[in-house]
Amino acid sequence: MAPADLEAATRAAPRDAAPEPWVGRPLRRIEDARLVAGAGGFVDDHRPAGCLHVAFARSPHARARIVALDLAAARGAPGVALVVGGADLAAVGGPAVNPIVPGLRVPSCPVLAVDEVCAVGEAFAAVVAATPDQARDAAELIAATFAPRDAVADPATAAGAPAALPDLDANTAFAQEWRAGDVDGAFARAAAVATVTLAQPRVAALSLEPRAILASWDDVQGTLTVQLSTQTPHRARAEFARLLGLDRARVRVRARDVGGAFGAKASVYPEEIAVAWLAKTLRRAIKWIATRGEDMLAASHGRGGILEGELALAADGTMLGLRARIAMPLGRWLTYSAAVPAWNAGRILPGPYRTGTVDIAIAGLVANTAAVGIYRGAGRPEAAMLMERLVDDGARRLAIDPMALRRRNLIPAEAMPWRTATGQVLDSGDFAALLDRACAAADYAGLRQLQMRRRARGDIVGIGTALYVEPCGNGWEAARIRIGRDGIATVGTGAAAQGQGRETAFAQIAADALGVDAADIRIVCGDSDATADGVGALASRSTAIGGSAVARAAEMLIAQAVPLAATLLQCRPDEVAPAAGGFALRSRPDRRIAWAALADAAGGTLEAAATFTVDGETWASGCCIAAVAIDRDTGVPTIERLVWADDAGTIVNPLLAEGQLVGGLAQGLGQALLERLVYDDAGQLLTGSLMDYAIPRAADLPPVTIVKSPTRAATNPLGAKGVGEAGCIGIPAAIVNAAVDALAPFGVRHLDVPLTSESLWRAMNATPQRDQAGTGKP
């Protein structure tokens, strides 16, 4: 830097008032401008010259031996470049699976079926052609002869929840148990025992953008570049490298924009492995965009478990002990996080309550269906539904107000951190405050009085509550920050984005850490070249862990820049302090140097990278109260009131947080009232299109009152917790409790989701009706 430039860079500047922090501002999403202008970077937006397209031939049987496979007609079809069957890719391995539970057994998962198909929709051949239509037409010409075999459509539904840990047989991929205290003694001395059995239907993720991949091979460099609709670019890079025998440095995975994921895009799918293999084999660009039908048939599903629980209660309502049995279907192959829903559901129990005596068993069962994996919430909704239904059932048996029963058993805030009976450590939370704020916002006492008056008039109305806890990921995440001569800070993060507003929130975090304007921050995510490694976006971990990695990288950059700033300001390093836009002398805050000048003096750029690892999980929590009315003649439910107190710790951006809460609410509402994937006994999917599978529309969403009750997370420097999955966790349980409460005068004690008008009408009419006072009449 020339002397004159140095003097200009460090000349006196007027003092500024303390800037308002960027974290906490309701900043509008900076990424929306390009998205609404049609400038997004989704997979199908990339259309390289000469790109070929793939279509898959899929099994019509849930289980069958492949007797014969004739590819000749397809190979001779117009525009076809290559047709392959399972034998051609037999040497390519299957997707990796997280061994999060002990003794996990992973069934075989060939990229394309070789000798046997194990689910309707499993791909057994692939066609590469010049256009998508030519590929699909040629795939129709593939002649396959099958010998059908007996199939297991849903072992969880057939067998029920395990009475004890099952033996690891051909249908059981894993089993695990948590025991603490004298469970038998607790139930022997109980004044009442609540019992609940839940049948959770499968649901579909239904992202706006289906699964999609564009794989391009560079024959000169020997590199593979993959545009992929994924939550985990670095994991996908590792998988493609491993399976194709490439060094990781020769594989790049990019997911600039992803049109929704919800857990279903956290794994690498067999079809995606096939496309990458085809690109390397043909040394061309190859694209596959799944149809909606293909996604519903062959993408991973969510939920689907059978859960049984018993809660032992003393006469005063004290929880004495808990038994739970949880069986989760896994499908024909295991996604990377296949064991997580069952594992989460088991270890989260008993939720926010003090119960220290438990016997909890989980099992994961394979079947001849699509895979079942993580879906927004991933076991947390199942745990909340089971526990909160048990609390309401116990309150009914003891004739105690369900809110009073909850309050009596909550873990006190002063006891945090709290180690649960399953060995989990809740780092923070004030569950009593959540309950009190939700009750105040809903006027719970007034709602109960109104319910009595309306029941006297003949209305069918109920009130339901659900408290929940939400583990928000653990482990690590990486970030890298580079500042150039223009003063723009480019932040690369291993956390990916699927529409949460990642670019905006991380820009706010980096702006505060570096003392610059958020407009001077550029976020690069969803790119395996952005950081050396990364985890991705799942388990409500990105802000708490990924955002903390950004803050840590900023600290590293500041530490690196201080000696240079001291040299330019002609002082000792301890005389320099961070200031707005750069650094200043502690004794003369008006004597400054900007980041741009520092980068220039450093030769053009300043750069630092960091990895942040949490010491333990962060736990969010919340309390939902729902008021539901049910039409006597039709069974149509109406959610008249929904109040939600949420603890997401430090809120980086209130607008984004509310958007995530409401988005989760929509999916939770869909699970509670509408959504259900159905297989018949032969393993045929009966709900394979949106003509058969109902999802909520905007008009279906009820008004919601959201109140904040934050406690700062103890596990990360931001104090942040997860927020994206909360709506799927507490909302369904509150709605179900309200519906059961509404139908209690009819003798109804239990309802399974979805609460369709038909199921509610049948429940009302399945038993002799009682009057609204509960005294009973024909």
Coordinates of C-alpha atoms in Angstrom, one line a residue, residues 278-576:
L278 CA -23.7 -42.9 -16.1
A279 CA -22.1 -39.4 -16.3
K280 CA -18.6 -40.9 -15.6
T281 CA -19.2 -43.9 -17.9
L282 CA -20.4 -41.8 -20.9
R283 CA -18.2 -38.8 -20.0
R284 CA -21.2 -36.6 -20.6
A285 CA -23.6 -34.4 -18.7
I286 CA -26.6 -36.5 -17.5
K287 CA -29.8 -35.2 -15.9
W288 CA -32.7 -36.8 -14.1
I289 CA -35.7 -34.9 -12.7
A290 CA -38.1 -37.1 -10.8
T291 CA -41.8 -36.8 -11.5
R292 CA -44.2 -36.3 -8.6
G293 CA -45.4 -39.9 -9.0
E294 CA -41.8 -41.2 -8.8
D295 CA -41.2 -39.2 -5.6
M296 CA -44.4 -40.4 -3.9
L297 CA -43.6 -44.0 -4.9
A298 CA -39.8 -44.2 -4.4
A299 CA -38.6 -41.2 -2.4
S300 CA -38.3 -41.8 1.4
H301 CA -41.5 -41.5 3.5
G302 CA -41.9 -40.2 7.0
R303 CA -43.6 -41.4 10.3
G304 CA -45.5 -44.7 10.1
G305 CA -44.7 -46.0 13.6
I306 CA -46.7 -48.0 16.1
L307 CA -46.3 -46.6 19.6
E308 CA -47.6 -48.0 22.9
G309 CA -47.2 -46.3 26.2
E310 CA -48.2 -46.7 29.9
L311 CA -47.8 -44.0 32.5
A312 CA -48.0 -44.8 36.2
L313 CA -49.5 -42.0 38.3
A314 CA -49.8 -41.4 42.0
A315 CA -53.1 -40.2 43.4
D316 CA -51.9 -36.6 43.4
G317 CA -50.9 -36.8 39.8
T318 CA -47.2 -37.4 40.3
M319 CA -45.7 -39.4 37.4
L320 CA -44.1 -42.5 38.9
G321 CA -42.9 -44.4 35.8
L322 CA -43.2 -44.8 32.0
R323 CA -43.2 -47.8 29.8
A324 CA -43.1 -47.3 26.0
R325 CA -42.7 -49.6 23.0
I326 CA -42.0 -48.1 19.6
A327 CA -41.8 -49.9 16.2
M328 CA -40.8 -48.0 13.1
P329 CA -41.1 -49.2 9.5
L330 CA -37.9 -48.7 7.5
G331 CA -38.9 -49.9 4.0
R332 CA -36.8 -52.0 1.6
W333 CA -33.5 -50.0 2.1
L334 CA -32.1 -47.7 4.8
T335 CA -31.6 -44.0 4.2
Y336 CA -28.6 -42.5 5.9
S337 CA -30.6 -41.5 9.0
A338 CA -33.1 -44.4 8.9
A339 CA -32.7 -45.2 12.6
V340 CA -33.0 -41.6 13.8
P341 CA -36.8 -41.4 14.1
A342 CA -37.1 -44.4 16.4
W343 CA -34.0 -43.4 18.3
N344 CA -35.2 -39.9 18.8
A345 CA -38.7 -41.0 19.8
G346 CA -37.3 -43.3 22.4
R347 CA -34.6 -41.1 23.9
I348 CA -36.7 -37.9 24.0
L349 CA -39.3 -39.6 26.4
P350 CA -40.5 -38.5 28.9
G351 CA -40.2 -35.1 27.3
P352 CA -40.3 -32.1 29.7
Y353 CA -41.4 -34.1 32.7
R354 CA -39.4 -35.3 35.8
T355 CA -40.2 -39.0 35.5
G356 CA -36.9 -40.8 36.3
T357 CA -38.2 -44.4 36.0
V358 CA -38.6 -45.7 32.5
D359 CA -38.6 -48.8 30.3
I360 CA -38.5 -47.8 26.7
A361 CA -37.8 -50.2 23.7
I362 CA -37.5 -49.3 20.1
A363 CA -37.2 -51.4 16.9
G364 CA -36.8 -50.7 13.2
L365 CA -38.4 -53.1 10.8
V366 CA -37.7 -53.6 7.1
A367 CA -40.5 -54.2 4.6
N368 CA -41.3 -54.3 0.9
T369 CA -42.1 -50.6 0.5
A370 CA -40.4 -47.3 -0.1
A371 CA -37.8 -46.4 2.4
V372 CA -38.9 -44.6 5.6
G373 CA -36.5 -42.0 7.0
I374 CA -36.3 -38.6 8.6
Y375 CA -39.2 -36.2 8.0
R376 CA -39.5 -32.8 9.6
G377 CA -39.3 -33.6 13.3
A378 CA -37.9 -37.2 12.9
G379 CA -39.2 -38.9 16.0
R380 CA -39.8 -35.8 18.0
P381 CA -43.5 -35.6 17.0
E382 CA -44.0 -39.3 17.8
A383 CA -42.6 -38.8 21.3
A384 CA -44.6 -35.7 21.9
M385 CA -47.8 -37.3 20.7
L386 CA -47.3 -40.4 22.9
M387 CA -46.4 -38.5 26.0
E388 CA -49.0 -35.8 25.7
R389 CA -51.8 -38.3 25.0
L390 CA -50.7 -40.3 28.1
V391 CA -50.9 -37.1 30.2
D392 CA -54.4 -36.3 29.0
D393 CA -55.5 -39.9 29.5
G394 CA -54.0 -39.9 33.0
A395 CA -55.7 -36.6 33.9
R396 CA -59.1 -38.1 32.8
R397 CA -58.5 -41.2 35.0
L398 CA -57.6 -39.1 38.0
A399 CA -60.2 -36.4 37.4
I400 CA -57.5 -33.8 37.4
D401 CA -57.3 -30.8 35.0
P402 CA -54.7 -31.8 32.4
M403 CA -53.0 -28.5 32.7
A404 CA -52.6 -29.0 36.5
L405 CA -51.2 -32.5 35.9
R406 CA -48.6 -31.1 33.5
R407 CA -47.6 -28.3 35.8
R408 CA -47.1 -30.7 38.7
N409 CA -44.6 -32.8 36.9
L410 CA -42.5 -30.3 34.8
I411 CA -38.7 -30.1 35.2
P412 CA -38.0 -26.8 37.0
A413 CA -36.0 -24.2 35.2
E414 CA -33.5 -24.0 38.1
A415 CA -32.6 -27.6 37.7
M416 CA -31.2 -27.0 34.2
P417 CA -29.1 -28.6 32.8
W418 CA -31.2 -31.7 33.5
R419 CA -30.1 -35.3 32.8
T420 CA -33.1 -37.4 31.7
A421 CA -33.8 -41.1 32.5
T422 CA -32.5 -42.0 29.0
G423 CA -29.3 -40.1 29.6
Q424 CA -30.0 -37.0 27.5
V425 CA -28.9 -33.6 28.9
L426 CA -31.4 -30.8 28.5
D427 CA -29.2 -27.7 28.4
S428 CA -31.8 -25.1 29.0
G429 CA -35.5 -24.3 29.2
D430 CA -38.3 -23.0 31.4
F431 CA -41.2 -25.3 30.8
A432 CA -43.4 -23.7 33.5
A433 CA -43.0 -20.3 31.9
L434 CA -44.0 -21.8 28.5
L435 CA -47.1 -23.3 30.1
D436 CA -48.0 -20.1 31.9
R437 CA -47.5 -17.9 28.8
A438 CA -49.5 -20.2 26.6
C439 CA -52.4 -20.3 29.2
A440 CA -52.4 -16.5 29.5
A441 CA -52.4 -15.9 25.8
A442 CA -55.2 -18.5 25.3
D443 CA -57.1 -17.4 28.4
Y444 CA -57.2 -21.1 29.4
A445 CA -59.6 -20.7 32.3
G446 CA -61.9 -18.6 30.1
L447 CA -61.8 -21.3 27.4
R448 CA -62.8 -24.0 29.8
Q449 CA -65.8 -21.9 31.1
L450 CA -66.8 -21.2 27.5
Q451 CA -66.5 -24.9 26.7
M452 CA -69.0 -25.7 29.4
R453 CA -71.5 -23.1 28.2
R454 CA -71.2 -24.3 24.6
R455 CA -71.6 -27.9 25.5
A456 CA -74.8 -27.0 27.3
R457 CA -76.0 -25.6 24.0
G458 CA -75.1 -28.8 22.2
D459 CA -71.8 -27.8 20.6
I460 CA -69.0 -30.4 20.3
V461 CA -65.9 -28.5 21.4
G462 CA -62.6 -29.5 23.0
I463 CA -59.4 -28.1 24.3
G464 CA -56.0 -29.8 23.9
T465 CA -52.5 -29.0 25.1
A466 CA -49.1 -30.3 24.2
L467 CA -45.7 -29.6 25.7
Y468 CA -42.6 -30.7 23.8
V469 CA -38.9 -30.7 23.8
E470 CA -36.8 -30.6 20.7
P471 CA -33.1 -31.7 20.4
C472 CA -31.5 -29.5 17.8
G473 CA -28.6 -31.4 16.5
N474 CA -25.1 -32.0 17.7
G475 CA -21.6 -32.4 16.3
W476 CA -19.9 -29.7 14.2
E477 CA -20.1 -27.4 11.2
A478 CA -17.5 -25.5 9.2
A479 CA -17.3 -22.0 7.8
R480 CA -14.8 -19.9 5.8
I481 CA -14.7 -16.1 5.4
R482 CA -12.8 -14.2 2.8
I483 CA -12.7 -10.4 2.5
G484 CA -11.4 -8.7 -0.6
R485 CA -10.2 -5.2 -1.7
D486 CA -13.8 -4.2 -2.2
G487 CA -14.6 -4.8 1.4
I488 CA -17.2 -7.5 0.6
A489 CA -17.0 -10.5 3.0
T490 CA -17.7 -13.9 1.3
V491 CA -18.9 -16.4 3.8
G492 CA -18.8 -20.1 2.8
T493 CA -20.8 -22.4 5.1
G494 CA -21.2 -26.1 5.2
A495 CA -24.9 -25.6 6.2
A496 CA -27.1 -25.9 3.1
A497 CA -30.4 -24.1 2.4
Q498 CA -33.8 -25.3 1.3
G499 CA -35.8 -22.1 1.6
Q500 CA -35.2 -21.2 5.3
G501 CA -33.6 -17.8 4.6
R502 CA -30.1 -19.1 5.3
E503 CA -28.4 -16.4 3.3
T504 CA -30.2 -13.7 5.3
A505 CA -29.7 -15.1 8.8
F506 CA -26.0 -15.9 8.3
A507 CA -25.4 -12.5 6.8
Q508 CA -26.8 -11.0 10.0
I509 CA -24.5 -13.2 12.2
A510 CA -21.4 -12.3 10.1
A511 CA -22.3 -8.6 10.0
D512 CA -22.4 -8.4 13.8
A513 CA -19.2 -10.4 14.2
L514 CA -17.2 -8.3 11.7
G515 CA -18.8 -5.0 12.5
V516 CA -20.0 -4.4 8.9
D517 CA -23.3 -3.8 7.1
A518 CA -25.2 -7.0 6.3
A519 CA -25.3 -5.8 2.7
D520 CA -21.6 -6.2 2.6
I521 CA -21.9 -10.0 3.3
R522 CA -22.2 -12.6 0.6
I523 CA -23.2 -16.1 1.7
V524 CA -22.2 -19.1 -0.3
C525 CA -23.9 -22.3 0.8
G526 CA -24.9 -25.6 -0.7
D527 CA -21.5 -26.0 -2.4
S528 CA -19.0 -28.6 -1.3
D529 CA -16.2 -26.1 -2.5
A530 CA -17.4 -23.5 0.0
T531 CA -15.7 -25.2 2.9
A532 CA -13.3 -28.1 3.2
D533 CA -16.0 -30.2 4.7
G534 CA -19.5 -29.8 6.2
V535 CA -22.5 -31.5 7.6
G536 CA -25.5 -29.8 6.0
A537 CA -29.0 -28.7 7.0
L538 CA -31.0 -31.1 9.1
A539 CA -32.1 -31.7 12.7
S540 CA -32.7 -28.0 13.3
R541 CA -29.0 -27.6 13.7
S542 CA -28.0 -25.0 11.1
T543 CA -28.4 -21.7 13.0
A544 CA -27.1 -23.0 16.3
I545 CA -24.1 -24.9 14.9
G546 CA -23.6 -23.5 11.4
G547 CA -24.2 -19.9 12.6
S548 CA -21.8 -20.4 15.5
A549 CA -19.2 -21.7 13.0
V550 CA -19.6 -18.4 11.0
A551 CA -19.2 -16.4 14.2
R552 CA -16.1 -18.5 15.1
A553 CA -14.6 -18.0 11.6
A554 CA -15.1 -14.2 12.1
E555 CA -13.2 -14.4 15.4
M556 CA -10.4 -16.1 13.6
L557 CA -10.3 -13.5 10.9
I558 CA -10.3 -10.7 13.5
A559 CA -7.4 -12.3 15.4
Q560 CA -5.5 -12.6 12.1
A561 CA -6.2 -9.0 11.1
V562 CA -5.3 -7.3 14.4
P563 CA -1.5 -7.4 13.9
L564 CA -1.9 -6.0 10.4
A565 CA -4.2 -3.3 11.6
A566 CA -1.7 -2.4 14.4
T567 CA 1.1 -2.1 11.8
L568 CA -1.0 0.2 9.6
L569 CA -2.2 2.3 12.6
Q570 CA 1.4 2.4 13.9
C571 CA 0.6 1.0 17.3
R572 CA 0.8 -2.2 19.4
P573 CA -1.7 -4.9 18.7
D574 CA -3.2 -4.5 22.2
E575 CA -4.0 -0.9 21.3
V576 CA -6.3 -2.0 18.5

